[in-house]
PDB file of C-alpha atoms in Angstrom:
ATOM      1  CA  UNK M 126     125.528  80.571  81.344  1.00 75.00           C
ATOM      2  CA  UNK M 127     122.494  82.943  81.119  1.00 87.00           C
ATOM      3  CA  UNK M 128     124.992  86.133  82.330  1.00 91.00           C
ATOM      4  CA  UNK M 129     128.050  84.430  79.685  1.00 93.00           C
ATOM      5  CA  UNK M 130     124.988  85.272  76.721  1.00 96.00           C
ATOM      6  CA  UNK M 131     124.319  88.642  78.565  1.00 97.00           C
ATOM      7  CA  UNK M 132     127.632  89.604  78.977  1.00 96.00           C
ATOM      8  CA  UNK M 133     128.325  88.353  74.858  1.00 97.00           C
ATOM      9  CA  UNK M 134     125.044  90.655  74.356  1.00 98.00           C
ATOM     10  CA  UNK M 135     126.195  93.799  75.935  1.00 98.00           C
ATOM     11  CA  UNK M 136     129.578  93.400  74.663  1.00 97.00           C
ATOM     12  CA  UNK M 137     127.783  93.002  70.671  1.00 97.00           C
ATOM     13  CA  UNK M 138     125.942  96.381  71.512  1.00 97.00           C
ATOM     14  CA  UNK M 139     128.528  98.045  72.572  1.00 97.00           C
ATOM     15  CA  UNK M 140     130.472  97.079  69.295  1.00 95.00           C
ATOM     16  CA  UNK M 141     128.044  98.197  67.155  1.00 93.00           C
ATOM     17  CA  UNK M 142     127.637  94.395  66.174  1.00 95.00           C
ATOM     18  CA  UNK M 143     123.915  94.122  65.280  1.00 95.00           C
ATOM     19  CA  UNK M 144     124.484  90.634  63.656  1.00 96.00           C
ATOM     20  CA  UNK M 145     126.541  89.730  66.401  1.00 97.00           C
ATOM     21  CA  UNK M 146     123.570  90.167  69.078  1.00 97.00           C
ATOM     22  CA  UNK M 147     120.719  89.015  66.340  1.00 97.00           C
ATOM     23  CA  UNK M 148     122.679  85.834  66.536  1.00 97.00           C
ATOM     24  CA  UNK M 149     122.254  85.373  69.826  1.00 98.00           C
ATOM     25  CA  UNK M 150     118.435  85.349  69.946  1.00 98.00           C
ATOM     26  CA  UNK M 151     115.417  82.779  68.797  1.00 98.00           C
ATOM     27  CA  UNK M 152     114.216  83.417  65.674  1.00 97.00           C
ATOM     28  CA  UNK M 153     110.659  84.328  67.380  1.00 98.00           C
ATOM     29  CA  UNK M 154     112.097  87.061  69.712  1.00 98.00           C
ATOM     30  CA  UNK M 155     109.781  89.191  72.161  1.00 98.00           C
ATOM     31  CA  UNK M 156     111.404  92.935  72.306  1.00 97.00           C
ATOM     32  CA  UNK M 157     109.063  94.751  75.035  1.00 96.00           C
ATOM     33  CA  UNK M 158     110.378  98.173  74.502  1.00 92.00           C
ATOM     34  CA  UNK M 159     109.697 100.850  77.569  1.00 90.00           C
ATOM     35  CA  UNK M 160     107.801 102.884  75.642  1.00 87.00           C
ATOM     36  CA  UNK M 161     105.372 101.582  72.988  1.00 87.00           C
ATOM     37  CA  UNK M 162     104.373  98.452  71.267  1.00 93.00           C
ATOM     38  CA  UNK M 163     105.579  95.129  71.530  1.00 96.00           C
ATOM     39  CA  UNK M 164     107.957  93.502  68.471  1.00 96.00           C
ATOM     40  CA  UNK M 165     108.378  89.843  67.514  1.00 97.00           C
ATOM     41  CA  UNK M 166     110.719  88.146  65.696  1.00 97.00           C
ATOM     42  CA  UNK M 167     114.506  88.770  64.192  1.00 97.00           C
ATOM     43  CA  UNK M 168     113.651  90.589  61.200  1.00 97.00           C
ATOM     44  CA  UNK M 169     111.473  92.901  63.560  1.00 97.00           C
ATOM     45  CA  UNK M 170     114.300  93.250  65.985  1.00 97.00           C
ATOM     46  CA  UNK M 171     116.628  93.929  62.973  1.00 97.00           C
ATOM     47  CA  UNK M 172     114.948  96.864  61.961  1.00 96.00           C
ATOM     48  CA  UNK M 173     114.747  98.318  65.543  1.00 95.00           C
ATOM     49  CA  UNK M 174     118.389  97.955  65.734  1.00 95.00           C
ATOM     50  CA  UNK M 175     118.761  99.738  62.101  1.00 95.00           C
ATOM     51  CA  UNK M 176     116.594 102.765  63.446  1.00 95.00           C
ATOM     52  CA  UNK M 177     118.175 103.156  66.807  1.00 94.00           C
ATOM     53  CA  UNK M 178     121.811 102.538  64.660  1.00 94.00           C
ATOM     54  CA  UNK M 179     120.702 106.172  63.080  1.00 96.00           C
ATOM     55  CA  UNK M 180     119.123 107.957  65.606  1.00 97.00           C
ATOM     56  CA  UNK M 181     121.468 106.914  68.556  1.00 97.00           C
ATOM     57  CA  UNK M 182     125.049 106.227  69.496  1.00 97.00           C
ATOM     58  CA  UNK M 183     124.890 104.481  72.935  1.00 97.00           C
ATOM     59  CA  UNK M 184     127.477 102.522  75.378  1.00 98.00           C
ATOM     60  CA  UNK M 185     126.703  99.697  77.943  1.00 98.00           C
ATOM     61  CA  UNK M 186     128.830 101.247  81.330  1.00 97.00           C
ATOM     62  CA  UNK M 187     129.202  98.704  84.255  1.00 96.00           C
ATOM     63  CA  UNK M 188     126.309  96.311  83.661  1.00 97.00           C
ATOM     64  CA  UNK M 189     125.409  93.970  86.566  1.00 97.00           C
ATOM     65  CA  UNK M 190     124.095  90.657  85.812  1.00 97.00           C
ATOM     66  CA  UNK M 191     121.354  88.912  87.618  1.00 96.00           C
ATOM     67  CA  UNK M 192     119.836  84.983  86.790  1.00 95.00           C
ATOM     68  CA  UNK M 193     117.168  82.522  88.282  1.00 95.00           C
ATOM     69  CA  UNK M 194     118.773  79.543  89.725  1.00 93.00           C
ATOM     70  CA  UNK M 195     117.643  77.346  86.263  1.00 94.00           C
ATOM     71  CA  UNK M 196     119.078  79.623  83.858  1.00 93.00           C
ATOM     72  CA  UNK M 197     115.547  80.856  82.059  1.00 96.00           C
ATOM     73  CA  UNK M 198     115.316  83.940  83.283  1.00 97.00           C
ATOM     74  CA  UNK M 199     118.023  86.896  83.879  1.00 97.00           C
ATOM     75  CA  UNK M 200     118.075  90.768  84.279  1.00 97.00           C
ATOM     76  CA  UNK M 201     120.752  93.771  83.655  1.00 97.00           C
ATOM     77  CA  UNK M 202     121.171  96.932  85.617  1.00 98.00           C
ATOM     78  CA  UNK M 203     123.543  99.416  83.705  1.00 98.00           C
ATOM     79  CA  UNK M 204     123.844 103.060  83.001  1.00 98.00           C
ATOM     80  CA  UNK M 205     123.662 104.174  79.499  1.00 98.00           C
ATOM     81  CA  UNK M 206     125.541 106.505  78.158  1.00 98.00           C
ATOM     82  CA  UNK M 207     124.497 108.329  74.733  1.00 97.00           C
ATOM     83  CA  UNK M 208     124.375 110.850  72.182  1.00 97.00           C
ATOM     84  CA  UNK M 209     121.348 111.641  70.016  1.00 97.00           C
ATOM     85  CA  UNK M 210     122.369 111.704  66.424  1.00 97.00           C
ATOM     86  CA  UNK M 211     119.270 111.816  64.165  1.00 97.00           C
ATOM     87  CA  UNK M 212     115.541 113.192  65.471  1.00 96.00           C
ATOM     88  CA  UNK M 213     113.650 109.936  66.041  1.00 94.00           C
ATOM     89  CA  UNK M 214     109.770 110.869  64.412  1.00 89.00           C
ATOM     90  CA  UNK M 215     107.823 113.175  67.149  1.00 89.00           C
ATOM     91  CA  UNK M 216     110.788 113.387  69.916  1.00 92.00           C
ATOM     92  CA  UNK M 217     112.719 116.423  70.344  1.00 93.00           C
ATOM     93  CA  UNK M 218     115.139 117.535  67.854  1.00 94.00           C
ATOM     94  CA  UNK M 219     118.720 116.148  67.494  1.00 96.00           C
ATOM     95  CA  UNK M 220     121.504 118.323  67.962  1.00 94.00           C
ATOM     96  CA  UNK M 221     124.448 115.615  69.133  1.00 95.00           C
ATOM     97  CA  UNK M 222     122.868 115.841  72.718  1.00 96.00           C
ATOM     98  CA  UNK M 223     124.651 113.631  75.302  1.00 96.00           C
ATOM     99  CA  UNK M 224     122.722 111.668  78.097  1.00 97.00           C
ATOM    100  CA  UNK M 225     122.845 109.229  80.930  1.00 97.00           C
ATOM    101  CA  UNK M 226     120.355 106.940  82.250  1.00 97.00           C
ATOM    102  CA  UNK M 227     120.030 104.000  84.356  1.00 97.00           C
ATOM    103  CA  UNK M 228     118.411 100.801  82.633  1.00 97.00           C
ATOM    104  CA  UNK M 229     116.935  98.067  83.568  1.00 98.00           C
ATOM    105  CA  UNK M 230     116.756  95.074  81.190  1.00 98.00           C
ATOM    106  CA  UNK M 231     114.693  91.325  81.560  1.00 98.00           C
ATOM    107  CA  UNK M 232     115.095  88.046  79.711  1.00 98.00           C
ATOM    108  CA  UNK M 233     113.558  84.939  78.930  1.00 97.00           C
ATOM    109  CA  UNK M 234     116.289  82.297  77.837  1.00 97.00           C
ATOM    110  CA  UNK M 235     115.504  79.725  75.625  1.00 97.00           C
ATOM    111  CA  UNK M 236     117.729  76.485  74.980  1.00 95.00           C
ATOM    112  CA  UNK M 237     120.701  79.115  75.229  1.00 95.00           C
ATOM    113  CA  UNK M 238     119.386  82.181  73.452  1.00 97.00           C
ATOM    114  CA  UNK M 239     117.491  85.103  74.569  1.00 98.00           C
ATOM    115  CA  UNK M 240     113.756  85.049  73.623  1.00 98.00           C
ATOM    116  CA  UNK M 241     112.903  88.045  75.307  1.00 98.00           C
ATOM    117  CA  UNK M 242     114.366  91.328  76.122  1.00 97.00           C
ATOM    118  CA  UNK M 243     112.631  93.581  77.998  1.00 97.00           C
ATOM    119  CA  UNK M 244     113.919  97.126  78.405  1.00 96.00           C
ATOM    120  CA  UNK M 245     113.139  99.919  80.986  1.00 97.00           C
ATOM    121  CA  UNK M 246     114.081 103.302  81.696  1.00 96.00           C
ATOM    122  CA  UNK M 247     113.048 106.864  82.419  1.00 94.00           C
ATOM    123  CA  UNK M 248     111.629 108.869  79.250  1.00 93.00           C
ATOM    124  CA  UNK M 249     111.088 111.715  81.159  1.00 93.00           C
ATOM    125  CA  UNK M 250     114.879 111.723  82.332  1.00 95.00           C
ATOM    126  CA  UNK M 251     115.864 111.530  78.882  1.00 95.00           C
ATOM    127  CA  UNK M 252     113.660 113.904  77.238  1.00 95.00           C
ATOM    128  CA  UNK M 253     114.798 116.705  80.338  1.00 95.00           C
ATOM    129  CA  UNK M 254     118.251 115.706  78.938  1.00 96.00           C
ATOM    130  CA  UNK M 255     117.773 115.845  75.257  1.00 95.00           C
ATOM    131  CA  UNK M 256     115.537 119.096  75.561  1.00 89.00           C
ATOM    132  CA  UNK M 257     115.444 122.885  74.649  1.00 63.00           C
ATOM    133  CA  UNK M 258     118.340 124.715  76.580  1.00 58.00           C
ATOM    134  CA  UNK M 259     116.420 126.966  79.072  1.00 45.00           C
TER     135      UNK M 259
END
């Protein structure tokens, strides 16, 4: 069940769907982002999706699905293709720069919803990517 709502999550993202994945998480969410602070909560979550929504245009590719025997805890592997659309505050500037990366993604599931998501991934990778031409 826990890859099913993984699989449903990815397949939201990839879509475009932010109300589509909102639905599919508690209403007191944990978003552990790789870089920076902690978010809880839809509404917070919401408005993380809205910023990325402008800033980024990104595709799930081939995600592999991984869950604990009891169904509380799963993981993603996938590689993540993008293009950087709008300059996100003190990054580098957009330009329509494309990227890859590979991510790595953990979750808490809770009464068949995700109540934590958990992402991780190289900055420095991306920011070589997204940089000045040499």
């Amino acid at each position: 069940m826990s890859e099913t709502l993984l699989s449903r999550y990815y397949e939201a993202f990839n879509r475009g769907d932010a109300e589509a994945m909102l639905g599919l998480l508690t209403e007191d969410v944990v978003h552990e982002p790789s870089q920076g602070e902690p978010r809880q909560g839809k509404t917070a979550f919401a408005a993380f999706l809205d910023h990325m929504n402008r800033c980024y245009k990104e595709r799930v590719i081939d995600p592999v699905f991984l869950s604990s025997g009891d169904g509380t805890r799963a993981a993603a592997e996938f590689q993540l293709e993008g293009e950087y659309l709008q300059t996100d505050s003190d990054l580098p500037p957009a330009r329509g720069q494309r990227y890859r990366l590979r991510v790595g993604a953990f979750f808490d599931i809770v009464d068949g919803r995700i109540a934590r998501v958990s992402n991780h991934y190289n900055l420095a990778d991306w920011l070589r990517q997204v940089g000045e031409p040499a």
